[in-house]
Short mmCIF file of C-alpha atoms and ligand atoms in Angstrom, two decimals:
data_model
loop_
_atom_site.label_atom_id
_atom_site.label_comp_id
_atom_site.label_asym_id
_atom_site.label_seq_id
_atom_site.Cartn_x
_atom_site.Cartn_y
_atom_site.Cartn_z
CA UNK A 23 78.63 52.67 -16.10
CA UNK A 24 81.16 54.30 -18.43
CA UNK A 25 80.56 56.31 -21.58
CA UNK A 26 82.33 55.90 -24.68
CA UNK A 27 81.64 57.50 -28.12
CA UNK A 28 81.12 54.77 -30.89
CA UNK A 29 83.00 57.30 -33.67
CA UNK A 30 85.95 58.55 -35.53
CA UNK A 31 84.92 62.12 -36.06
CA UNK A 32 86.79 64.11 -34.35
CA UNK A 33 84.11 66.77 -34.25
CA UNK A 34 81.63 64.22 -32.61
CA UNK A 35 84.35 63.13 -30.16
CA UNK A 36 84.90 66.78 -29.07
CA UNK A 37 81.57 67.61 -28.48
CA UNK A 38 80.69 64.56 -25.79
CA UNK A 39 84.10 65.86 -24.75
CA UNK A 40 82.91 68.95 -23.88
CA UNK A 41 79.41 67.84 -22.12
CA UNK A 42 82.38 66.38 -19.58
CA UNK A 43 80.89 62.84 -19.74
CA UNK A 44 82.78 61.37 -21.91
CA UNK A 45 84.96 58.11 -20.54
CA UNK A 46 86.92 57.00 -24.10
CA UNK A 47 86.51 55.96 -27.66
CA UNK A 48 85.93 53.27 -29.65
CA UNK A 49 86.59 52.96 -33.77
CA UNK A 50 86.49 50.08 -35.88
CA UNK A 51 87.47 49.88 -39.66
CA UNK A 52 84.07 50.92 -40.44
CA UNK A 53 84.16 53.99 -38.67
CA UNK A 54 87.62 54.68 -39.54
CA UNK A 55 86.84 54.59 -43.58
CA UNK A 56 83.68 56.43 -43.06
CA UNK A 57 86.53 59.79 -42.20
CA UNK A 58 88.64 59.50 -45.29
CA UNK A 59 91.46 58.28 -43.94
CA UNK A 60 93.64 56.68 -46.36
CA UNK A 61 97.30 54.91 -45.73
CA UNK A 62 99.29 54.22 -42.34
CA UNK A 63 100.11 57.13 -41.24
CA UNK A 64 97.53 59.00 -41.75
CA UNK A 65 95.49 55.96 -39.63
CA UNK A 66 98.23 56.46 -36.81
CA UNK A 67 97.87 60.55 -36.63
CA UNK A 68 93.84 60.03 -36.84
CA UNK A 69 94.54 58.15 -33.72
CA UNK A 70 97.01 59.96 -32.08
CA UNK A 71 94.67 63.11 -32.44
CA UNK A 72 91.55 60.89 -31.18
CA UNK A 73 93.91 59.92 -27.71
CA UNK A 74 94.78 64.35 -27.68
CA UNK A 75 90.97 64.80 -26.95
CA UNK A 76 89.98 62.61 -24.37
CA UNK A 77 90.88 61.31 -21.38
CA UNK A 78 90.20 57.17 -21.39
CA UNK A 79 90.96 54.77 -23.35
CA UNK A 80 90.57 54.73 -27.16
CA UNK A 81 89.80 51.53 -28.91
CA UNK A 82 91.89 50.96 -32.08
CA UNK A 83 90.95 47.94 -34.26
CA UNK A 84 93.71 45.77 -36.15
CA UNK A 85 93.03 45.46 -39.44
CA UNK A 86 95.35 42.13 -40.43
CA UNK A 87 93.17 39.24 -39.47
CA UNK A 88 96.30 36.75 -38.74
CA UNK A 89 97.95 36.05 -35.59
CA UNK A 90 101.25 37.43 -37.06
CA UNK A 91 99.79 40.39 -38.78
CA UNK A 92 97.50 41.23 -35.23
CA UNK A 93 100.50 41.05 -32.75
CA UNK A 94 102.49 43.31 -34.90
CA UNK A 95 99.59 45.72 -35.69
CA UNK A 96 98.54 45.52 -31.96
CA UNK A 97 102.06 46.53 -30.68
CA UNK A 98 102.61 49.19 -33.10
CA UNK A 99 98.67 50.61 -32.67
CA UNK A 100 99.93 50.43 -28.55
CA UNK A 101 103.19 52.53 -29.53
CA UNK A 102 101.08 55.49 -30.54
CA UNK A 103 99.54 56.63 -27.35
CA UNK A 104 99.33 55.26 -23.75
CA UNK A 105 95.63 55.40 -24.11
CA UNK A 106 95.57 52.55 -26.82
CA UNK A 107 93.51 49.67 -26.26
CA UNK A 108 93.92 47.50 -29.09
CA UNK A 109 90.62 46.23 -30.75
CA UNK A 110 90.90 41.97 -31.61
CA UNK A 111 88.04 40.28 -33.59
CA UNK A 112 87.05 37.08 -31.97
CA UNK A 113 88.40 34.49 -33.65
CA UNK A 114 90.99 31.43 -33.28
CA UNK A 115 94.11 34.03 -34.37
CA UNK A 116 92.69 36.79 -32.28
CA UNK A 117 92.41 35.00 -29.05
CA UNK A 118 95.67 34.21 -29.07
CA UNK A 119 96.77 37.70 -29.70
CA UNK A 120 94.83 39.17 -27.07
CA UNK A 121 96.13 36.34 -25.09
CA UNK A 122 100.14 37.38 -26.33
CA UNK A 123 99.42 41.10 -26.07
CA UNK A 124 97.17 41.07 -22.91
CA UNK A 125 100.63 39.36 -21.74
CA UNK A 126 102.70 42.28 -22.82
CA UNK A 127 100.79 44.85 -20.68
CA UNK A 128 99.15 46.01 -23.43
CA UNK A 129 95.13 46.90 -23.23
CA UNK A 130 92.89 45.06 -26.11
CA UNK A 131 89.11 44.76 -26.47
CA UNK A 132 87.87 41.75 -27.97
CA UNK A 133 85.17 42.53 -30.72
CA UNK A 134 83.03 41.05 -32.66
CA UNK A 135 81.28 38.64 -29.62
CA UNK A 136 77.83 37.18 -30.62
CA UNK A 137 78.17 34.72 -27.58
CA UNK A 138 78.78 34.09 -23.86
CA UNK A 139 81.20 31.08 -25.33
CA UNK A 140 83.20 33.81 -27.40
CA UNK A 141 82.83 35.97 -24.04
CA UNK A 142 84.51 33.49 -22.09
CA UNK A 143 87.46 32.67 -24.30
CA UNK A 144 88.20 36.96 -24.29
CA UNK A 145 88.03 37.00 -20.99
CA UNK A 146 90.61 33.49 -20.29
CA UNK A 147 93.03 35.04 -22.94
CA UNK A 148 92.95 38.36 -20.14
CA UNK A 149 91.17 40.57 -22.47
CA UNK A 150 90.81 44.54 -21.35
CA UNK A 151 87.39 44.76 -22.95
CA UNK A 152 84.36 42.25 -24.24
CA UNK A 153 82.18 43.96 -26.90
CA UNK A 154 79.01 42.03 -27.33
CA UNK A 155 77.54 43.93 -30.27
CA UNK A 156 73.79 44.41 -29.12
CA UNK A 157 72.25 46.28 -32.63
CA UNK A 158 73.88 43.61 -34.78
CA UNK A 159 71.84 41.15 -32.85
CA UNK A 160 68.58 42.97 -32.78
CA UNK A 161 68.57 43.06 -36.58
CA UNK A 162 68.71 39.02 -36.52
CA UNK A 163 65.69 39.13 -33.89
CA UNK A 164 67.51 38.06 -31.30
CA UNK A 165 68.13 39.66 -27.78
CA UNK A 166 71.47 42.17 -27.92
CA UNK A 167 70.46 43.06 -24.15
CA UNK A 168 70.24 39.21 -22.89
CA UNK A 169 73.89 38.92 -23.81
CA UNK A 170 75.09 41.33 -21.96
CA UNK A 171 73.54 40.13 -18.57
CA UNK A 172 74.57 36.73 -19.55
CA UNK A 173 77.95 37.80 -19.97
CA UNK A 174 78.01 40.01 -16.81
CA UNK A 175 76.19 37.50 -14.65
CA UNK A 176 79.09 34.56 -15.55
CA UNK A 177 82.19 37.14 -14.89
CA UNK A 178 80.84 37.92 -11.49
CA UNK A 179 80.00 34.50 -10.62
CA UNK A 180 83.66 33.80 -11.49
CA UNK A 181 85.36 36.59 -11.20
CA UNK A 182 86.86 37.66 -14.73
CA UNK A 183 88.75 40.91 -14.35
CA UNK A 184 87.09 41.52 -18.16
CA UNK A 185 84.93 44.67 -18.50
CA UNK A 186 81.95 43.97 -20.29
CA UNK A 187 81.72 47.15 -22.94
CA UNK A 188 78.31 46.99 -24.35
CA UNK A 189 78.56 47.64 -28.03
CA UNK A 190 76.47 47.99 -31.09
CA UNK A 191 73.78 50.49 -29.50
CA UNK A 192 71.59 52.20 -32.05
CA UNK A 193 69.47 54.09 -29.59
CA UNK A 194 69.18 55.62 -26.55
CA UNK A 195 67.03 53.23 -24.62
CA UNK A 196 69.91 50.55 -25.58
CA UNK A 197 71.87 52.80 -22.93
CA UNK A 198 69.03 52.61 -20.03
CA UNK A 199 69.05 49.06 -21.01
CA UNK A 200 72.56 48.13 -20.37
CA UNK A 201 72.25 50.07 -17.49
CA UNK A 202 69.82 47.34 -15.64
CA UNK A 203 72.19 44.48 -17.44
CA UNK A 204 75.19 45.93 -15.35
CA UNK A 205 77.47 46.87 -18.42
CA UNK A 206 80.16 48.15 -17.46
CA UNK A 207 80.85 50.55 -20.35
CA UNK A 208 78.56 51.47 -22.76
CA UNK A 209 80.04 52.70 -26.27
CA UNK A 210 77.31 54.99 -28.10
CA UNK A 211 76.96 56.95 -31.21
CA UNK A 212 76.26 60.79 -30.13
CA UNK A 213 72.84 60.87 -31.04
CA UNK A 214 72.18 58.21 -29.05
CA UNK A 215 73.75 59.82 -25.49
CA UNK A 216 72.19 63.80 -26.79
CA UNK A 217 68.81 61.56 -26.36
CA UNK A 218 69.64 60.98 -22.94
CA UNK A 219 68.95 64.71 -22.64
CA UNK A 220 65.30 64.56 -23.64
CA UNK A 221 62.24 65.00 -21.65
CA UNK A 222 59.04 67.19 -22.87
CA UNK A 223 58.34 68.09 -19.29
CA UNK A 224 61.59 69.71 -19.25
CA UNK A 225 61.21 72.02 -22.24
CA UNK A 226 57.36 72.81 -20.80
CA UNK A 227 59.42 73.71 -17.63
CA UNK A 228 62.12 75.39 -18.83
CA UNK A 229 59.52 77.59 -21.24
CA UNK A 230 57.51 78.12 -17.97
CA UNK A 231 60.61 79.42 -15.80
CA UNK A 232 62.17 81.84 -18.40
CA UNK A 233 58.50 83.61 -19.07
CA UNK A 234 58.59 84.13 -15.36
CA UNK A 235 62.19 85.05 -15.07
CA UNK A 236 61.23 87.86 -17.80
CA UNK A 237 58.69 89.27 -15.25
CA UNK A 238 61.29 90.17 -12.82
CA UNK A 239 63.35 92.11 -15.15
C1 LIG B 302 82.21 49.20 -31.38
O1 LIG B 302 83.07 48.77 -30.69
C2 LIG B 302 81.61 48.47 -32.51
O2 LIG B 302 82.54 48.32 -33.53
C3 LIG B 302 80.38 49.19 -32.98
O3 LIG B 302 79.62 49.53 -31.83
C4 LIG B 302 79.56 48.46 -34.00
O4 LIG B 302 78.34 49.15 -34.18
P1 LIG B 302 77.35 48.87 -35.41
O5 LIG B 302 76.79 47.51 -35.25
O6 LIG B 302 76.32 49.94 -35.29
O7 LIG B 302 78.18 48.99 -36.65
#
């Protein structure tokens, strides 16, 4: 499964850089605003400087919500770096401009899915990307997770091309979880893939080992 940071901070983005697990990015208006970044161009150079430090593929959301708007957005987002996938709400207008850019050669990510119907029509229209939003369903009570291995379970049975890019994930167990659902990306806030790293055993251990270390010096 692939790792991708859920942020726009560059400072967050460089460290899961630098742990050297880090497969791309993804951003949404949300995250975007949360960084202070205010007008065009200063939205194209915050992405131009997200694609200088990594190596995948950086998810850039459109922010027009009309067909029109989306395909023009979506092939000027694509201009800025090679590493552009261009990020598509599911809806009417946005399944038909994955469908038009998809057609281009250009990468997209439809977001935004709540269903295995709105998983299907991304995936038809030759969508990159599917991001079922797991958290957003949790709040609701319903099951984020159970999406996902729906989803998966119907592209393998027919063969969609779509990566499933499990999205939404407020905690670290989300990412063991999507593990067993056979996501094929999982995009994560930082604190969420740090808490990966935890285990109490191996702080007792590591304690253990550098007291004895210390006796051989
Ligand atoms: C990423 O592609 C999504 O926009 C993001 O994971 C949404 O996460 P949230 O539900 O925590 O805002």
């Amino acid at each position: 499964m692939k790792f991708f940071i859920d942020t726009a901070n560059l400072e967050q983005i460089r460290q899961a850089q630098e742990m050297g697990i880090l497969d791309g990015v993804t951003t949404n208006p949300s995250l975007m605003a949360k960084e202070n970044v205010k007008g065009k161009e200063a939205v194209m150079a915050h992405y131009k400087a997200i694609c200088n430090l990594v190596d995948g593929p950086v998810s850039a959301e459109v922010f027009a919500t009309d067909f029109e708007g989306m395909i023009k957005e979506g092939q000027e987002l694509a201009q800025i770096d090679p590493k552009i996938t261009v990020k598509v709400p599911c809806t009417r207008d946005g399944i038909r401009a994955i469908k038009y850019l998809s057609g281009k050669g250009i990468a997209t990510n439809c977001t935004l899915v709540f269903s295995v119907g709105q998983a299907l029509l991304a995936a038809k229209a030759g969508a990159t990307f599917v991001s079922p939003f797991i958290g957003r369903l949790d709040d609701i009570s319903e099951d984020g997770i159970s999406l996902v291995e729906h989803i998966v379970r119907i592209y393998r049975t027919y063969g969609y091309k779509t990566q499933v890019l499990a999205a939404s994930i407020r905690h670290t167990n989300h990412i063991i979880r999507c593990l067993d659902a056979g996501a094929d990306v999982a995009t994560c806030p930082l604190k969420a893939i740090e808490g990966l790293l935890n285990h109490p055993l191996t702080d007792k251990g590591l304690a253990i080992f550098i007291q004895d270390a210390a006796k051989m010096k």
